[in-house]
PDB file of C-alpha atoms in Angstrom:
ATOM      1  CA  MET B 195      -7.706 -10.031   8.354  1.00 93.00           C
ATOM      2  CA  GLN B 196      -5.393 -11.681   5.807  1.00 96.00           C
ATOM      3  CA  HIS B 197      -1.762 -11.130   4.772  1.00 97.00           C
ATOM      4  CA  TRP B 198      -0.378 -11.691   1.563  1.00 98.00           C
ATOM      5  CA  THR B 199       2.486 -12.404   0.368  1.00 98.00           C
ATOM      6  CA  PRO B 200       3.735 -10.503  -2.941  1.00 98.00           C
ATOM      7  CA  VAL B 201       3.600 -13.127  -4.861  1.00 98.00           C
ATOM      8  CA  HIS B 202       0.011 -14.051  -4.141  1.00 97.00           C
ATOM      9  CA  LEU B 203      -0.825 -10.712  -4.845  1.00 98.00           C
ATOM     10  CA  ARG B 204       1.084 -10.893  -7.776  1.00 97.00           C
ATOM     11  CA  ASP B 205      -0.934 -13.981  -9.106  1.00 97.00           C
ATOM     12  CA  ARG B 206      -4.567 -12.471  -7.596  1.00 96.00           C
ATOM     13  CA  LEU B 207      -4.003  -9.468 -10.350  1.00 96.00           C
ATOM     14  CA  ALA B 208      -3.611 -11.999 -13.047  1.00 94.00           C
ATOM     15  CA  GLN B 209      -7.051 -13.126 -12.412  1.00 92.00           C
ATOM     16  CA  SER B 210     -10.308 -11.754 -14.233  1.00 91.00           C
ATOM     17  CA  GLN B 211     -11.489 -10.017 -10.609  1.00 91.00           C
ATOM     18  CA  PRO B 212      -8.585  -8.518  -9.076  1.00 93.00           C
ATOM     19  CA  PRO B 213      -8.675  -6.942  -5.562  1.00 96.00           C
ATOM     20  CA  PHE B 214      -8.978  -3.371  -5.099  1.00 97.00           C
ATOM     21  CA  LEU B 215      -5.331  -2.058  -4.220  1.00 98.00           C
ATOM     22  CA  LEU B 216      -5.826   0.563  -1.713  1.00 98.00           C
ATOM     23  CA  ASP B 217      -1.855   2.208  -1.294  1.00 98.00           C
ATOM     24  CA  VAL B 218      -1.758   4.455   2.373  1.00 98.00           C
ATOM     25  CA  ARG B 219       1.813   6.117   1.151  1.00 98.00           C
ATOM     26  CA  GLN B 220       1.960   9.882   1.032  1.00 97.00           C
ATOM     27  CA  PRO B 221       2.025  11.558  -1.940  1.00 96.00           C
ATOM     28  CA  TRP B 222       6.032  11.679  -2.488  1.00 94.00           C
ATOM     29  CA  GLU B 223       5.964   8.138  -2.078  1.00 95.00           C
ATOM     30  CA  PHE B 224       3.681   7.226  -4.308  1.00 96.00           C
ATOM     31  CA  GLU B 225       5.350   9.091  -7.373  1.00 94.00           C
ATOM     32  CA  ILE B 226       8.492   6.644  -6.702  1.00 93.00           C
ATOM     33  CA  CYS B 227       6.497   3.544  -7.026  1.00 94.00           C
ATOM     34  CA  ARG B 228       3.676   2.023  -7.096  1.00 96.00           C
ATOM     35  CA  LEU B 229       1.528  -1.004  -8.370  1.00 97.00           C
ATOM     36  CA  PRO B 230      -1.098  -0.162 -11.298  1.00 95.00           C
ATOM     37  CA  GLY B 231      -3.966   0.302 -10.625  1.00 95.00           C
ATOM     38  CA  SER B 232      -3.805   1.028  -6.773  1.00 98.00           C
ATOM     39  CA  ARG B 233      -5.448   4.490  -5.476  1.00 98.00           C
ATOM     40  CA  LEU B 234      -3.657   6.944  -3.175  1.00 98.00           C
ATOM     41  CA  ILE B 235      -5.113   7.235  -0.064  1.00 98.00           C
ATOM     42  CA  PRO B 236      -2.560   8.292   2.860  1.00 98.00           C
ATOM     43  CA  MET B 237      -3.613   6.758   5.400  1.00 98.00           C
ATOM     44  CA  HIS B 238      -4.684  10.272   7.910  1.00 97.00           C
ATOM     45  CA  GLN B 239      -7.119  10.657   5.308  1.00 98.00           C
ATOM     46  CA  VAL B 240      -8.961   6.728   5.340  1.00 98.00           C
ATOM     47  CA  PRO B 241     -11.064   7.666   7.736  1.00 97.00           C
ATOM     48  CA  ASP B 242     -12.903  10.333   5.488  1.00 97.00           C
ATOM     49  CA  ALA B 243     -12.657   8.245   2.894  1.00 97.00           C
ATOM     50  CA  LEU B 244     -14.352   5.605   4.471  1.00 96.00           C
ATOM     51  CA  SER B 245     -17.759   5.995   2.687  1.00 95.00           C
ATOM     52  CA  SER B 246     -16.044   5.571  -0.545  1.00 95.00           C
ATOM     53  CA  PHE B 247     -15.278   2.188  -0.518  1.00 95.00           C
ATOM     54  CA  ASP B 248     -16.859  -0.596  -1.387  1.00 93.00           C
ATOM     55  CA  PRO B 249     -17.389  -3.347   1.719  1.00 91.00           C
ATOM     56  CA  SER B 250     -18.216  -6.342  -0.304  1.00 91.00           C
ATOM     57  CA  ILE B 251     -14.854  -6.664  -2.080  1.00 94.00           C
ATOM     58  CA  GLU B 252     -11.577  -7.808  -1.449  1.00 96.00           C
ATOM     59  CA  ILE B 253      -9.322  -4.306  -0.849  1.00 98.00           C
ATOM     60  CA  VAL B 254      -5.725  -5.109  -0.531  1.00 98.00           C
ATOM     61  CA  VAL B 255      -4.087  -2.061   1.651  1.00 98.00           C
ATOM     62  CA  ILE B 256      -0.440  -0.995   0.072  1.00 98.00           C
ATOM     63  CA  CYS B 257       2.409   0.541   2.010  1.00 97.00           C
ATOM     64  CA  HIS B 258       6.087   0.772   2.187  1.00 97.00           C
ATOM     65  CA  HIS B 259       7.026  -2.171   4.664  1.00 96.00           C
ATOM     66  CA  GLY B 260       3.354  -2.980   5.368  1.00 97.00           C
ATOM     67  CA  VAL B 261       3.317  -1.976   9.242  1.00 97.00           C
ATOM     68  CA  ARG B 262       0.955   1.452   7.983  1.00 97.00           C
ATOM     69  CA  SER B 263      -1.493  -1.234   6.023  1.00 98.00           C
ATOM     70  CA  ARG B 264      -1.822  -2.982   9.068  1.00 98.00           C
ATOM     71  CA  GLN B 265      -2.766  -0.041  11.282  1.00 98.00           C
ATOM     72  CA  VAL B 266      -5.555   1.027   7.988  1.00 98.00           C
ATOM     73  CA  ALA B 267      -6.176  -2.938   7.532  1.00 98.00           C
ATOM     74  CA  ARG B 268      -7.244  -2.766  11.243  1.00 98.00           C
ATOM     75  CA  PHE B 269      -8.709   0.128  11.107  1.00 98.00           C
ATOM     76  CA  LEU B 270     -10.961  -1.150   8.125  1.00 98.00           C
ATOM     77  CA  GLU B 271     -11.748  -4.381   9.658  1.00 97.00           C
ATOM     78  CA  SER B 272     -13.366  -2.453  12.799  1.00 96.00           C
ATOM     79  CA  HIS B 273     -15.638  -0.526  10.497  1.00 96.00           C
ATOM     80  CA  GLY B 274     -17.170  -3.371   9.201  1.00 95.00           C
ATOM     81  CA  PHE B 275     -14.856  -4.346   6.657  1.00 96.00           C
ATOM     82  CA  GLN B 276     -14.235  -8.183   5.939  1.00 95.00           C
ATOM     83  CA  ASN B 277     -12.203  -8.860   3.142  1.00 96.00           C
ATOM     84  CA  VAL B 278      -8.984  -6.709   4.137  1.00 98.00           C
ATOM     85  CA  ILE B 279      -5.403  -8.056   2.936  1.00 98.00           C
ATOM     86  CA  ASN B 280      -2.277  -6.492   4.208  1.00 98.00           C
ATOM     87  CA  LEU B 281       0.560  -6.710   1.823  1.00 98.00           C
ATOM     88  CA  GLU B 282       3.094  -8.165   4.350  1.00 98.00           C
ATOM     89  CA  GLY B 283       6.563  -6.502   3.664  1.00 97.00           C
ATOM     90  CA  GLY B 284       4.935  -3.915   1.513  1.00 97.00           C
ATOM     91  CA  LEU B 285       6.229  -2.665  -1.633  1.00 97.00           C
ATOM     92  CA  HIS B 286      10.124  -3.231   0.013  1.00 95.00           C
ATOM     93  CA  ALA B 287       8.788  -6.871  -0.488  1.00 97.00           C
ATOM     94  CA  TRP B 288       7.638  -6.425  -3.741  1.00 97.00           C
ATOM     95  CA  ILE B 289      10.154  -5.078  -5.331  1.00 95.00           C
ATOM     96  CA  GLN B 290      12.707  -7.840  -3.671  1.00 95.00           C
ATOM     97  CA  ASP B 291      10.127 -10.787  -4.605  1.00 97.00           C
ATOM     98  CA  VAL B 292       7.893  -9.937  -7.963  1.00 97.00           C
ATOM     99  CA  ASP B 293       9.706  -6.622  -9.626  1.00 96.00           C
ATOM    100  CA  PRO B 294      13.388  -5.557  -9.195  1.00 93.00           C
ATOM    101  CA  HIS B 295      13.233  -3.551 -11.916  1.00 93.00           C
ATOM    102  CA  MET B 296      10.358  -1.082 -10.033  1.00 93.00           C
ATOM    103  CA  PRO B 297      11.663   1.986  -8.846  1.00 91.00           C
ATOM    104  CA  ALA B 298      12.650   1.719  -5.347  1.00 88.00           C
ATOM    105  CA  TYR B 299      13.087   4.248  -2.061  1.00 79.00           C
ATOM    106  CA  ARG B 300      16.772   5.587  -2.149  1.00 71.00           C
ATOM    107  CA  SER B 301      18.045   5.814   1.817  1.00 50.00           C
ATOM    108  CA  TYR B 302      17.488   9.015   2.675  1.00 45.00           C
ATOM    109  CA  ARG B 303      19.645  10.820   5.818  1.00 41.00           C
ATOM    110  CA  GLN B 304      18.609  13.129   7.766  1.00 40.00           C
ATOM    111  CA  SER B 305      20.064  15.879   6.109  1.00 38.00           C
ATOM    112  CA  ASP B 306      18.818  14.959   2.807  1.00 44.00           C
ATOM    113  CA  GLU B 307      15.875  16.723   1.032  1.00 48.00           C
ATOM    114  CA  MET B 308      13.005  14.388   0.846  1.00 48.00           C
ATOM    115  CA  PRO B 309      11.124  14.956  -2.328  1.00 51.00           C
ATOM    116  CA  GLY B 310       7.597  17.078  -1.569  1.00 53.00           C
ATOM    117  CA  HIS B 311       9.427  18.210   1.621  1.00 48.00           C
ATOM    118  CA  ALA B 312      11.675  21.336   2.033  1.00 46.00           C
ATOM    119  CA  ARG B 313      13.964  21.757   4.913  1.00 39.00           C
TER     120      ARG B 313
END
C-alpha cells in the first residue's frame, strides 16, 4: 500500500489520468465535505462492492483522519488489488494542507446530535 500526502494527491488529480477516489466514510460525513469526483461507499459496504472496482487502476481510499481508509486499503490489497493508496491524514489533512476553505467537521460533544443521527 502506498501513502500519499494531500499535496501529492492534489498534484495527481491535476493529471490526465486521475486515480479513482473511494470515500469510505458515512453518508452524513460525506454531506459535510468531500473531494470532487469521489465515490462514497461506507467502510462496511466495501466487501459487497468489491466486484465493482477495477483492480488495474489506482484507488485512493479516503476517510476523515486516514484510519478507516488504511483498514480498507489493507482489505483491498488482501483481495488482490495492487494499486491501493491511503490518503495520509484523510480529509482533515486535506483541509489543512490543500483547501482550507473546504467545509470541515465541527467538534461534537456527546450531548450534541450528529447530522442524520437521532439521540
